[in-house]
mmCIF file of C-alpha atoms in Angstrom:
data_model
loop_
_atom_site.group_PDB
_atom_site.id
_atom_site.type_symbol
_atom_site.label_atom_id
_atom_site.label_comp_id
_atom_site.label_asym_id
_atom_site.label_seq_id
_atom_site.Cartn_x
_atom_site.Cartn_y
_atom_site.Cartn_z
ATOM 1 C CA MET H 1 53.263 69.434 29.538
ATOM 2 C CA ILE H 2 51.732 71.889 27.049
ATOM 3 C CA LEU H 3 52.043 70.785 23.424
ATOM 4 C CA GLU H 4 51.829 73.450 20.723
ATOM 5 C CA MET H 5 50.084 72.056 17.653
ATOM 6 C CA LYS H 6 51.178 73.774 14.477
ATOM 7 C CA VAL H 7 49.555 73.759 11.053
ATOM 8 C CA PRO H 8 51.305 71.141 8.896
ATOM 9 C CA SER H 9 52.077 71.862 5.267
ATOM 10 C CA PRO H 10 49.400 70.302 2.987
ATOM 11 C CA GLY H 11 51.568 70.846 -0.085
ATOM 12 C CA GLU H 12 54.720 72.488 -1.353
ATOM 13 C CA SER H 13 53.065 75.617 -2.755
ATOM 14 C CA ILE H 14 50.551 76.177 0.071
ATOM 15 C CA LYS H 15 51.480 78.937 2.529
ATOM 16 C CA GLU H 16 48.300 79.221 4.603
ATOM 17 C CA VAL H 17 45.093 77.367 5.380
ATOM 18 C CA GLU H 18 41.699 78.376 6.716
ATOM 19 C CA ILE H 19 39.982 76.826 9.723
ATOM 20 C CA ALA H 20 36.792 75.512 8.131
ATOM 21 C CA THR H 21 35.271 73.683 11.125
ATOM 22 C CA TRP H 22 36.410 72.850 14.628
ATOM 23 C CA LEU H 23 35.315 69.303 15.417
ATOM 24 C CA VAL H 24 35.959 69.812 19.160
ATOM 25 C CA LYS H 25 35.243 72.579 21.677
ATOM 26 C CA ASP H 26 37.648 74.595 23.782
ATOM 27 C CA GLY H 27 38.389 72.601 26.932
ATOM 28 C CA ASP H 28 37.477 69.194 25.440
ATOM 29 C CA TYR H 29 39.613 66.156 26.119
ATOM 30 C CA VAL H 30 40.947 64.767 22.827
ATOM 31 C CA GLU H 31 42.578 61.461 22.002
ATOM 32 C CA LYS H 32 45.767 61.103 19.977
ATOM 33 C CA ASP H 33 45.060 61.008 16.203
ATOM 34 C CA GLN H 34 41.451 62.172 16.770
ATOM 35 C CA ALA H 35 40.300 64.597 14.060
ATOM 36 C CA ILE H 36 39.997 67.978 15.766
ATOM 37 C CA ALA H 37 39.429 70.300 12.792
ATOM 38 C CA GLU H 38 38.806 70.517 9.060
ATOM 39 C CA VAL H 39 41.111 72.974 7.323
ATOM 40 C CA ASP H 40 40.727 74.370 3.819
ATOM 41 C CA SER H 41 43.627 75.058 1.522
ATOM 42 C CA ASP H 42 43.264 76.464 -1.971
ATOM 43 C CA LYS H 43 43.372 72.899 -3.307
ATOM 44 C CA ALA H 44 41.617 70.620 -0.836
ATOM 45 C CA THR H 45 39.926 70.205 2.540
ATOM 46 C CA LEU H 46 41.970 68.168 5.012
ATOM 47 C CA GLU H 47 41.446 66.874 8.532
ATOM 48 C CA LEU H 48 43.798 67.965 11.316
ATOM 49 C CA PRO H 49 44.502 65.105 13.776
ATOM 50 C CA ALA H 50 45.502 65.623 17.425
ATOM 51 C CA GLU H 51 49.201 64.907 17.928
ATOM 52 C CA MET H 52 48.724 63.820 21.559
ATOM 53 C CA SER H 53 45.941 63.120 24.068
ATOM 54 C CA GLY H 54 44.919 65.821 26.536
ATOM 55 C CA ILE H 55 42.809 68.928 27.176
ATOM 56 C CA ILE H 56 42.679 71.198 24.114
ATOM 57 C CA THR H 57 42.771 74.991 24.031
ATOM 58 C CA LEU H 58 41.810 76.507 20.678
ATOM 59 C CA LYS H 59 43.934 79.386 19.402
ATOM 60 C CA ALA H 60 42.018 80.224 16.212
ATOM 61 C CA GLU H 61 38.398 80.802 15.238
ATOM 62 C CA GLU H 62 36.464 79.182 12.424
ATOM 63 C CA GLY H 63 37.101 81.185 9.261
ATOM 64 C CA ASP H 64 40.549 82.394 10.378
ATOM 65 C CA ALA H 65 43.406 82.166 7.874
ATOM 66 C CA VAL H 66 46.387 80.554 9.596
ATOM 67 C CA ALA H 67 49.904 80.403 8.176
ATOM 68 C CA VAL H 68 51.508 77.006 7.711
ATOM 69 C CA GLY H 69 53.665 76.404 10.799
ATOM 70 C CA ALA H 70 51.627 78.696 13.056
ATOM 71 C CA VAL H 71 50.260 77.444 16.392
ATOM 72 C CA VAL H 72 46.585 76.541 15.966
ATOM 73 C CA CYS H 73 45.867 75.002 19.391
ATOM 74 C CA LEU H 74 47.432 73.854 22.659
ATOM 75 C CA ILE H 75 47.088 70.388 24.200
ATOM 76 C CA ASP H 76 47.732 69.859 27.903
ATOM 77 C CA THR H 77 49.119 66.330 27.775
ATOM 78 C CA SER H 78 49.401 66.082 31.562
ATOM 79 C CA ALA H 79 45.639 66.511 32.068
ATOM 80 C CA ALA H 80 43.761 63.416 33.196
ATOM 81 C CA LYS H 81 40.936 62.084 31.084
ATOM 82 C CA PRO H 82 37.620 63.151 32.685
ATOM 83 C CA SER H 83 35.331 60.458 34.083
ATOM 84 C CA GLY H 84 32.445 61.642 31.939
ATOM 85 C CA ASN H 85 29.892 62.930 34.499
ATOM 86 C CA ALA H 86 29.702 66.695 34.798
ATOM 87 C CA PRO H 87 26.659 67.675 36.905
ATOM 88 C CA VAL H 88 27.966 71.208 37.408
ATOM 89 C CA ALA H 89 27.929 71.905 33.699
ATOM 90 C CA GLU H 90 24.242 71.007 33.489
ATOM 91 C CA ALA H 91 23.126 73.241 36.346
ATOM 92 C CA PRO H 92 22.905 76.471 34.293
ATOM 93 C CA LYS H 93 20.737 74.672 31.733
ATOM 94 C CA ALA H 94 18.290 73.635 34.462
ATOM 95 C CA GLU H 95 18.051 77.181 35.861
ATOM 96 C CA ALA H 96 17.662 78.877 32.517
ATOM 97 C CA PRO H 97 13.861 78.490 32.250
ATOM 98 C CA LYS H 98 13.409 80.117 35.705
ATOM 99 C CA ALA H 99 15.252 83.216 34.616
ATOM 100 C CA GLU H 100 13.131 83.530 31.506
ATOM 101 C CA ALA H 101 9.764 83.035 33.228
ATOM 102 C CA PRO H 102 9.161 86.762 33.866
ATOM 103 C CA LYS H 103 9.898 87.488 30.181
ATOM 104 C CA ALA H 104 7.239 84.995 29.178
ATOM 105 C CA GLU H 105 4.702 86.801 31.375
ATOM 106 C CA VAL H 106 5.539 90.146 29.793
ATOM 107 C CA LYS H 107 5.066 88.678 26.325
ATOM 108 C CA ALA H 108 1.753 87.158 27.362
ATOM 109 C CA GLU H 109 0.437 90.562 28.492
ATOM 110 C CA ALA H 110 1.304 92.288 25.217
ATOM 111 C CA PRO H 111 -1.777 91.110 23.287
ATOM 112 C CA LYS H 112 -4.059 92.406 26.086
ATOM 113 C CA ALA H 113 -3.139 95.956 25.179
ATOM 114 C CA ALA H 114 -4.082 95.454 21.542
ATOM 115 C CA PRO H 115 -7.889 95.520 21.930
ATOM 116 C CA ALA H 116 -7.669 98.869 23.714
ATOM 117 C CA ALA H 117 -6.153 100.410 20.606
ATOM 118 C CA ALA H 118 -8.245 98.446 18.124
ATOM 119 C CA ALA H 119 -8.703 100.314 14.892
ATOM 120 C CA THR H 120 -12.121 101.359 13.682
ATOM 121 C CA TYR H 121 -13.321 102.473 10.270
ATOM 122 C CA ALA H 122 -12.601 106.039 11.363
ATOM 123 C CA THR H 123 -8.911 105.311 11.970
ATOM 124 C CA GLY H 124 -8.231 103.753 8.579
ATOM 125 C CA ALA H 125 -9.161 100.099 9.076
ATOM 126 C CA PRO H 126 -10.654 98.310 6.047
ATOM 127 C CA SER H 127 -14.324 97.516 5.864
ATOM 128 C CA PRO H 128 -15.192 93.783 5.983
ATOM 129 C CA ALA H 129 -15.595 93.665 2.205
ATOM 130 C CA ALA H 130 -12.289 95.498 1.688
ATOM 131 C CA ARG H 131 -10.484 93.224 4.159
ATOM 132 C CA LYS H 132 -11.672 90.133 2.291
ATOM 133 C CA ILE H 133 -10.328 91.491 -0.993
ATOM 134 C CA LEU H 134 -6.999 92.491 0.576
ATOM 135 C CA ASP H 135 -6.642 89.065 2.164
ATOM 136 C CA GLU H 136 -7.235 87.416 -1.209
ATOM 137 C CA LYS H 137 -4.541 89.623 -2.738
ATOM 138 C CA ASN H 138 -2.234 88.990 0.230
ATOM 139 C CA ILE H 139 -1.858 92.752 0.764
ATOM 140 C CA ALA H 140 -1.344 94.230 4.238
ATOM 141 C CA PRO H 141 -3.988 96.894 5.073
ATOM 142 C CA ALA H 142 -1.262 99.141 6.486
ATOM 143 C CA THR H 143 0.160 99.553 2.982
ATOM 144 C CA VAL H 144 -3.126 100.855 1.524
ATOM 145 C CA SER H 145 -4.241 104.512 1.647
ATOM 146 C CA GLY H 146 -7.967 104.736 2.390
ATOM 147 C CA THR H 147 -10.174 107.301 0.633
ATOM 148 C CA GLY H 148 -13.181 106.845 2.885
ATOM 149 C CA LYS H 149 -14.230 109.010 5.814
ATOM 150 C CA GLY H 150 -11.393 109.357 8.320
ATOM 151 C CA GLY H 151 -9.051 107.421 6.039
ATOM 152 C CA ARG H 152 -11.260 104.344 5.998
ATOM 153 C CA ILE H 153 -10.270 101.709 3.344
ATOM 154 C CA THR H 154 -13.235 101.151 1.116
ATOM 155 C CA LYS H 155 -14.081 98.246 -1.146
ATOM 156 C CA ASP H 156 -13.036 100.327 -4.183
ATOM 157 C CA ASP H 157 -9.673 101.071 -2.538
ATOM 158 C CA ALA H 158 -9.077 97.352 -2.079
ATOM 159 C CA VAL H 159 -10.187 96.490 -5.633
ATOM 160 C CA ASN H 160 -7.934 99.133 -7.203
ATOM 161 C CA THR H 161 -4.852 98.316 -5.122
ATOM 162 C CA VAL H 162 -2.094 96.217 -6.641
ATOM 163 C CA PRO H 163 1.042 95.172 -4.778
ATOM 164 C CA SER H 164 4.099 97.137 -5.890
ATOM 165 C CA MET H 165 7.480 95.541 -6.441
ATOM 166 C CA GLY H 166 8.572 96.854 -3.078
ATOM 167 C CA THR H 167 5.488 95.815 -1.125
ATOM 168 C CA PRO H 168 6.005 92.798 1.147
ATOM 169 C CA THR H 169 3.335 90.193 0.562
ATOM 170 C CA GLY H 170 3.809 88.042 3.625
ATOM 171 C CA GLY H 171 6.425 85.647 2.215
ATOM 172 C CA SER H 172 9.848 85.084 3.710
ATOM 173 C CA ARG H 173 12.408 87.723 2.734
ATOM 174 C CA GLY H 174 15.357 86.597 4.861
ATOM 175 C CA THR H 175 18.951 86.671 3.700
ATOM 176 C CA GLU H 176 22.059 84.869 4.867
ATOM 177 C CA ARG H 177 25.656 85.972 4.388
ATOM 178 C CA THR H 178 28.286 83.222 4.634
ATOM 179 C CA LYS H 179 31.945 83.331 3.758
ATOM 180 C CA LEU H 180 33.081 81.049 0.960
ATOM 181 C CA SER H 181 35.653 78.425 1.920
ATOM 182 C CA MET H 182 39.229 78.978 0.830
ATOM 183 C CA LEU H 183 38.847 76.085 -1.616
ATOM 184 C CA ARG H 184 35.700 77.585 -3.144
ATOM 185 C CA ARG H 185 37.328 81.033 -3.389
ATOM 186 C CA LYS H 186 40.294 79.501 -5.181
ATOM 187 C CA VAL H 187 38.007 77.617 -7.576
ATOM 188 C CA ALA H 188 36.171 80.878 -8.322
ATOM 189 C CA GLU H 189 39.465 82.660 -8.913
ATOM 190 C CA ARG H 190 40.674 79.957 -11.289
ATOM 191 C CA LEU H 191 37.398 79.905 -13.225
ATOM 192 C CA VAL H 192 37.465 83.668 -13.735
ATOM 193 C CA ALA H 193 41.121 83.467 -14.744
ATOM 194 C CA ALA H 194 40.307 80.742 -17.265
ATOM 195 C CA LYS H 195 37.660 82.946 -18.864
ATOM 196 C CA ASN H 196 39.843 86.083 -18.839
ATOM 197 C CA GLU H 197 43.253 84.649 -19.688
ATOM 198 C CA THR H 198 42.444 82.060 -22.365
ATOM 199 C CA ALA H 199 40.887 82.278 -25.791
ATOM 200 C CA MET H 200 38.262 79.714 -24.839
ATOM 201 C CA LEU H 201 35.991 78.300 -27.503
ATOM 202 C CA THR H 202 33.562 75.357 -27.440
ATOM 203 C CA THR H 203 32.655 72.946 -30.205
ATOM 204 C CA PHE H 204 29.844 70.364 -30.029
ATOM 205 C CA ASN H 205 28.912 66.991 -31.436
ATOM 206 C CA GLU H 206 26.553 64.150 -30.607
ATOM 207 C CA VAL H 207 27.183 60.474 -29.947
ATOM 208 C CA ASN H 208 24.937 57.490 -30.599
ATOM 209 C CA MET H 209 25.337 55.494 -27.373
ATOM 210 C CA THR H 210 23.686 52.311 -28.713
ATOM 211 C CA PRO H 211 26.951 50.352 -29.229
ATOM 212 C CA ILE H 212 28.213 51.101 -25.707
ATOM 213 C CA ASN H 213 24.837 50.263 -24.202
ATOM 214 C CA GLN H 214 24.874 46.924 -26.023
ATOM 215 C CA ILE H 215 28.339 46.082 -24.675
ATOM 216 C CA ARG H 216 27.411 47.086 -21.129
ATOM 217 C CA ASN H 217 24.152 45.135 -21.212
ATOM 218 C CA GLU H 218 25.941 42.041 -22.489
ATOM 219 C CA TYR H 219 29.001 42.073 -20.223
ATOM 220 C CA LYS H 220 28.325 44.228 -17.141
ATOM 221 C CA ASP H 221 27.217 41.302 -14.946
ATOM 222 C CA ALA H 222 30.209 39.166 -15.939
ATOM 223 C CA PHE H 223 32.524 42.182 -15.506
ATOM 224 C CA LYS H 224 31.173 42.826 -12.005
ATOM 225 C CA ALA H 225 31.477 39.187 -10.997
ATOM 226 C CA LYS H 226 35.004 38.822 -12.405
ATOM 227 C CA HIS H 227 36.392 42.036 -10.918
ATOM 228 C CA GLY H 228 35.092 41.992 -7.375
ATOM 229 C CA GLY H 229 31.930 44.053 -7.730
ATOM 230 C CA LEU H 230 33.481 46.697 -9.979
ATOM 231 C CA GLY H 231 30.902 48.283 -12.275
ATOM 232 C CA LEU H 232 31.356 48.778 -16.009
ATOM 233 C CA GLY H 233 30.391 52.416 -16.446
ATOM 234 C CA PHE H 234 30.537 54.993 -19.215
ATOM 235 C CA MET H 235 33.663 56.724 -17.869
ATOM 236 C CA SER H 236 36.044 53.955 -18.898
ATOM 237 C CA PHE H 237 34.777 54.135 -22.501
ATOM 238 C CA PHE H 238 35.080 57.928 -22.566
ATOM 239 C CA THR H 239 38.528 57.874 -20.974
ATOM 240 C CA LYS H 240 39.765 55.314 -23.520
ATOM 241 C CA ALA H 241 38.229 57.351 -26.364
ATOM 242 C CA VAL H 242 39.902 60.536 -25.073
ATOM 243 C CA THR H 243 43.363 58.992 -24.681
ATOM 244 C CA ARG H 244 43.120 57.628 -28.231
ATOM 245 C CA ALA H 245 42.066 61.033 -29.588
ATOM 246 C CA LEU H 246 44.887 62.769 -27.668
ATOM 247 C CA GLN H 247 47.402 60.550 -29.446
ATOM 248 C CA LEU H 248 45.870 61.498 -32.804
ATOM 249 C CA TYR H 249 45.736 65.221 -31.958
ATOM 250 C CA PRO H 250 48.630 65.928 -29.530
ATOM 251 C CA ASP H 251 48.069 69.702 -29.517
ATOM 252 C CA VAL H 252 44.978 69.095 -27.386
ATOM 253 C CA ASN H 253 47.283 67.397 -24.866
ATOM 254 C CA SER H 254 49.536 70.447 -24.464
ATOM 255 C CA MET H 255 49.717 73.633 -22.414
ATOM 256 C CA MET H 256 50.829 77.241 -22.752
ATOM 257 C CA ASP H 257 53.809 78.396 -20.689
ATOM 258 C CA GLY H 258 54.464 82.014 -21.575
ATOM 259 C CA ASP H 259 55.761 82.005 -25.139
ATOM 260 C CA TYR H 260 56.275 78.248 -25.131
ATOM 261 C CA LYS H 261 54.107 75.194 -25.698
ATOM 262 C CA ILE H 262 54.556 72.178 -23.420
ATOM 263 C CA ALA H 263 53.520 68.912 -25.072
ATOM 264 C CA TYR H 264 53.039 65.639 -23.192
ATOM 265 C CA ASP H 265 53.543 62.094 -24.437
ATOM 266 C CA PHE H 266 51.339 60.736 -21.645
ATOM 267 C CA ALA H 267 47.692 61.319 -20.727
ATOM 268 C CA ASP H 268 46.954 62.195 -17.095
ATOM 269 C CA ILE H 269 43.175 62.562 -17.187
ATOM 270 C CA SER H 270 41.478 64.741 -14.583
ATOM 271 C CA ILE H 271 38.016 63.376 -13.735
ATOM 272 C CA ALA H 272 35.551 65.794 -12.159
ATOM 273 C CA VAL H 273 33.762 64.147 -9.213
ATOM 274 C CA SER H 274 31.304 65.566 -6.700
ATOM 275 C CA GLY H 275 32.408 65.587 -3.043
ATOM 276 C CA PRO H 276 30.996 66.977 0.229
ATOM 277 C CA LYS H 277 32.994 70.177 -0.236
ATOM 278 C CA GLY H 278 32.036 70.664 -3.875
ATOM 279 C CA LEU H 279 33.532 69.593 -7.166
ATOM 280 C CA MET H 280 36.931 67.869 -6.988
ATOM 281 C CA VAL H 281 39.123 66.973 -9.962
ATOM 282 C CA PRO H 282 41.430 64.061 -9.075
ATOM 283 C CA VAL H 283 43.780 62.707 -11.714
ATOM 284 C CA VAL H 284 43.974 59.250 -13.318
ATOM 285 C CA ARG H 285 47.692 58.930 -14.079
ATOM 286 C CA ASN H 286 48.887 57.447 -17.377
ATOM 287 C CA ALA H 287 45.335 56.622 -18.378
ATOM 288 C CA GLU H 288 46.548 55.635 -21.850
ATOM 289 C CA LEU H 289 48.192 52.547 -20.309
ATOM 290 C CA LEU H 290 45.211 51.405 -18.243
ATOM 291 C CA THR H 291 42.668 48.758 -19.198
ATOM 292 C CA PHE H 292 38.931 49.203 -18.814
ATOM 293 C CA ARG H 293 39.160 47.475 -15.439
ATOM 294 C CA GLY H 294 42.103 49.663 -14.402
ATOM 295 C CA ILE H 295 40.293 52.880 -15.293
ATOM 296 C CA GLU H 296 37.082 51.873 -13.507
ATOM 297 C CA ALA H 297 39.022 50.814 -10.402
ATOM 298 C CA GLU H 298 41.031 54.049 -10.238
ATOM 299 C CA ILE H 299 37.998 56.276 -10.785
ATOM 300 C CA LYS H 300 36.125 54.404 -8.040
ATOM 301 C CA ARG H 301 39.073 54.767 -5.650
ATOM 302 C CA LEU H 302 39.376 58.500 -6.261
ATOM 303 C CA ALA H 303 35.609 59.066 -6.063
ATOM 304 C CA LEU H 304 35.433 57.285 -2.690
ATOM 305 C CA ARG H 305 38.327 59.370 -1.352
ATOM 306 C CA ALA H 306 36.572 62.549 -2.498
ATOM 307 C CA ARG H 307 33.270 61.447 -0.963
ATOM 308 C CA ASP H 308 34.932 60.593 2.366
ATOM 309 C CA GLY H 309 36.906 63.845 2.466
ATOM 310 C CA GLN H 310 40.228 61.996 2.111
ATOM 311 C CA ILE H 311 41.294 63.456 -1.213
ATOM 312 C CA THR H 312 44.784 64.986 -1.089
ATOM 313 C CA VAL H 313 46.557 67.737 -2.987
ATOM 314 C CA ASP H 314 48.711 65.128 -4.719
ATOM 315 C CA ASP H 315 45.567 63.364 -5.976
ATOM 316 C CA MET H 316 44.505 66.549 -7.773
ATOM 317 C CA THR H 317 47.863 67.912 -8.887
ATOM 318 C CA GLY H 318 48.744 67.761 -12.557
ATOM 319 C CA GLY H 319 46.456 66.468 -15.240
ATOM 320 C CA THR H 320 46.833 67.140 -18.952
ATOM 321 C CA PHE H 321 43.137 66.967 -19.950
ATOM 322 C CA THR H 322 39.812 66.945 -18.066
ATOM 323 C CA ILE H 323 36.546 65.024 -18.466
ATOM 324 C CA THR H 324 33.437 66.278 -16.678
ATOM 325 C CA ASN H 325 30.049 64.550 -16.655
ATOM 326 C CA GLY H 326 27.185 66.983 -16.110
ATOM 327 C CA GLY H 327 24.798 64.330 -17.400
ATOM 328 C CA VAL H 328 24.631 62.644 -13.996
ATOM 329 C CA PHE H 329 22.840 65.780 -12.766
ATOM 330 C CA GLY H 330 20.551 65.974 -15.812
ATOM 331 C CA SER H 331 22.459 68.490 -17.929
ATOM 332 C CA MET H 332 21.543 68.230 -21.608
ATOM 333 C CA LEU H 333 24.108 70.680 -22.989
ATOM 334 C CA SER H 334 26.778 72.961 -21.519
ATOM 335 C CA THR H 335 30.019 74.779 -22.273
ATOM 336 C CA PRO H 336 32.517 73.464 -19.697
ATOM 337 C CA ILE H 337 35.244 75.816 -18.503
ATOM 338 C CA ILE H 338 38.877 74.838 -19.053
ATOM 339 C CA ASN H 339 40.765 73.605 -15.999
ATOM 340 C CA PRO H 340 43.934 75.741 -16.226
ATOM 341 C CA PRO H 341 46.723 75.348 -17.141
ATOM 342 C CA GLN H 342 45.214 72.596 -19.306
ATOM 343 C CA SER H 343 44.088 73.471 -22.811
ATOM 344 C CA GLY H 344 41.015 71.261 -23.176
ATOM 345 C CA ILE H 345 38.057 69.772 -21.340
ATOM 346 C CA LEU H 346 35.401 67.334 -22.578
ATOM 347 C CA GLY H 347 31.853 67.706 -21.272
ATOM 348 C CA MET H 348 29.523 64.680 -21.181
ATOM 349 C CA HIS H 349 25.756 65.126 -20.868
ATOM 350 C CA ASN H 350 22.617 63.126 -20.212
ATOM 351 C CA ILE H 351 21.489 60.390 -22.582
ATOM 352 C CA ILE H 352 18.097 60.941 -24.201
ATOM 353 C CA GLU H 353 16.344 58.791 -26.759
ATOM 354 C CA ARG H 354 15.861 60.859 -29.918
ATOM 355 C CA PRO H 355 14.848 60.119 -33.502
ATOM 356 C CA ILE H 356 17.806 60.201 -35.904
ATOM 357 C CA ALA H 357 18.295 59.297 -39.565
ATOM 358 C CA VAL H 358 20.007 55.915 -40.075
ATOM 359 C CA ASN H 359 20.554 54.732 -43.659
ATOM 360 C CA GLY H 360 17.713 56.910 -44.867
ATOM 361 C CA LYS H 361 15.286 55.760 -42.175
ATOM 362 C CA VAL H 362 14.186 57.376 -38.925
ATOM 363 C CA GLU H 363 15.187 55.360 -35.870
ATOM 364 C CA ILE H 364 15.127 56.112 -32.152
ATOM 365 C CA HIS H 365 18.504 55.829 -30.392
ATOM 366 C CA PRO H 366 20.016 56.901 -27.041
ATOM 367 C CA MET H 367 21.905 60.066 -27.906
ATOM 368 C CA MET H 368 24.359 62.201 -25.941
ATOM 369 C CA TYR H 369 25.632 65.686 -26.733
ATOM 370 C CA VAL H 370 29.360 66.147 -26.091
ATOM 371 C CA ALA H 371 31.202 69.458 -25.840
ATOM 372 C CA LEU H 372 34.889 70.280 -26.133
ATOM 373 C CA SER H 373 36.065 73.584 -24.687
ATOM 374 C CA TYR H 374 39.615 74.447 -25.715
ATOM 375 C CA ASP H 375 42.180 77.242 -25.652
ATOM 376 C CA HIS H 376 42.221 78.646 -29.164
ATOM 377 C CA ARG H 377 45.659 80.191 -28.571
ATOM 378 C CA ILE H 378 47.246 76.756 -28.820
ATOM 379 C CA ILE H 379 44.581 74.545 -30.441
ATOM 380 C CA ASP H 380 43.248 75.388 -33.892
ATOM 381 C CA GLY H 381 39.800 74.579 -35.215
ATOM 382 C CA ARG H 382 41.026 71.623 -37.257
ATOM 383 C CA GLU H 383 42.568 69.945 -34.189
ATOM 384 C CA SER H 384 39.612 70.674 -31.924
ATOM 385 C CA VAL H 385 36.964 69.449 -34.353
ATOM 386 C CA GLY H 386 39.095 66.477 -35.387
ATOM 387 C CA PHE H 387 39.637 65.524 -31.747
ATOM 388 C CA LEU H 388 35.909 65.579 -30.984
ATOM 389 C CA VAL H 389 35.090 63.607 -34.130
ATOM 390 C CA ALA H 390 37.709 61.021 -33.103
ATOM 391 C CA VAL H 391 36.031 60.701 -29.695
ATOM 392 C CA LYS H 392 32.652 60.279 -31.389
ATOM 393 C CA GLU H 393 33.987 57.623 -33.811
ATOM 394 C CA ALA H 394 35.553 55.605 -31.004
ATOM 395 C CA LEU H 395 32.400 55.682 -28.872
ATOM 396 C CA GLU H 396 30.205 54.647 -31.784
ATOM 397 C CA ASN H 397 32.575 51.828 -32.802
ATOM 398 C CA PRO H 398 34.119 50.794 -29.457
ATOM 399 C CA VAL H 399 34.855 47.126 -30.249
ATOM 400 C CA GLU H 400 37.043 47.926 -33.238
ATOM 401 C CA LEU H 401 38.649 51.201 -32.100
ATOM 402 C CA LEU H 402 38.903 50.725 -28.317
ATOM 403 C CA MET H 403 38.924 46.940 -27.827
ATOM 404 C CA ASN H 404 41.042 45.683 -30.753
ATOM 405 C CA GLY H 405 38.070 43.719 -32.051
ATOM 406 C CA ASP H 406 37.642 41.561 -28.927
ATOM 407 C CA ALA H 407 35.344 42.947 -26.239
ATOM 408 C CA LYS H 408 35.738 39.988 -23.865
ATOM 409 C CA LYS H 409 39.525 40.171 -23.954
ATOM 410 C CA ALA H 410 39.520 43.951 -23.477
ATOM 411 C CA LEU H 411 37.268 43.588 -20.439
ATOM 412 C CA GLU H 412 39.514 40.784 -19.110
ATOM 413 C CA LEU H 413 36.657 38.271 -18.998
#
């Protein structure tokens, strides 16, 4: 029996996918539920499992765009599973060197002809002194015009020669042209749209991370022991600070829809995480209701799914505000791009000890720059600056503003 495998729908709005990588070859025997391909949609990369066991016949090439519901491969379910030894298939590999032996002999004879046509001073070759200078400059003699007798390259020619911008100097100059994945093309399209279709503006501030560092140093071991190895990171503090600030400045938690503004009374926070296929932005739902432990657990779950290539469209759909942490890669300052149709995104950066003024004295503290990019069509300067100041205040006074005055209780210790 021949089974036609069709492309399943990864999501309601997705009409086609792209074959990113075939994980099997034409004619391979595949087991039921074995991953046979990775397919890209404009939202995620998903694995395509075999529906039945049998011999597979591929009906699409890598890079092909295939409509949802189209036949992507055939599986002969009546074919017997091969025993595993295939001596016939290896025979061509064993004979291949014999066929290439004459070619090797031809290549070996090529250098013998070179001495017969060896260049002399009279045919434009450099003198020994000139050759030494050209070698030091990494300039090919063939690119130099000699002024000596018979076109000979003199020492003066070598001294006065400089490599031009178009002169190869012996380094690699190869290029490679590869097609972007459907997901990457969609990301690029959305980023350009965000720049072209929004009145994006960025405002900056800085945060003294000393209070958060003190809390983490004091409680991180107990937190990890109490909650099954879960780490107490910076993201839970920033997520709590953001959800608090969104309640104080609800315009930042809204979106444009034509001539209308859509406001949300909940905070679905998109968290940018790095995966094997690039940056993913899964969503922590109702983050305003989660505890520190709940936020850390959900971020860890989503990050692991992104790392293992198991992230789904549903995981990344929605979101009312985004947090991105370029600091993990060493970024000191940036202007993050809005994740449309959202109206705001908070950028975190690396933490660097810097001297600051505290009560009239210079002290050294771990400092982080934070950036808020926002759509000025819907968020005014007062709201944007006030929002970022509220985030700063909460991070610099986390026990009072984020933990109701009791750090141990907030961390469920």
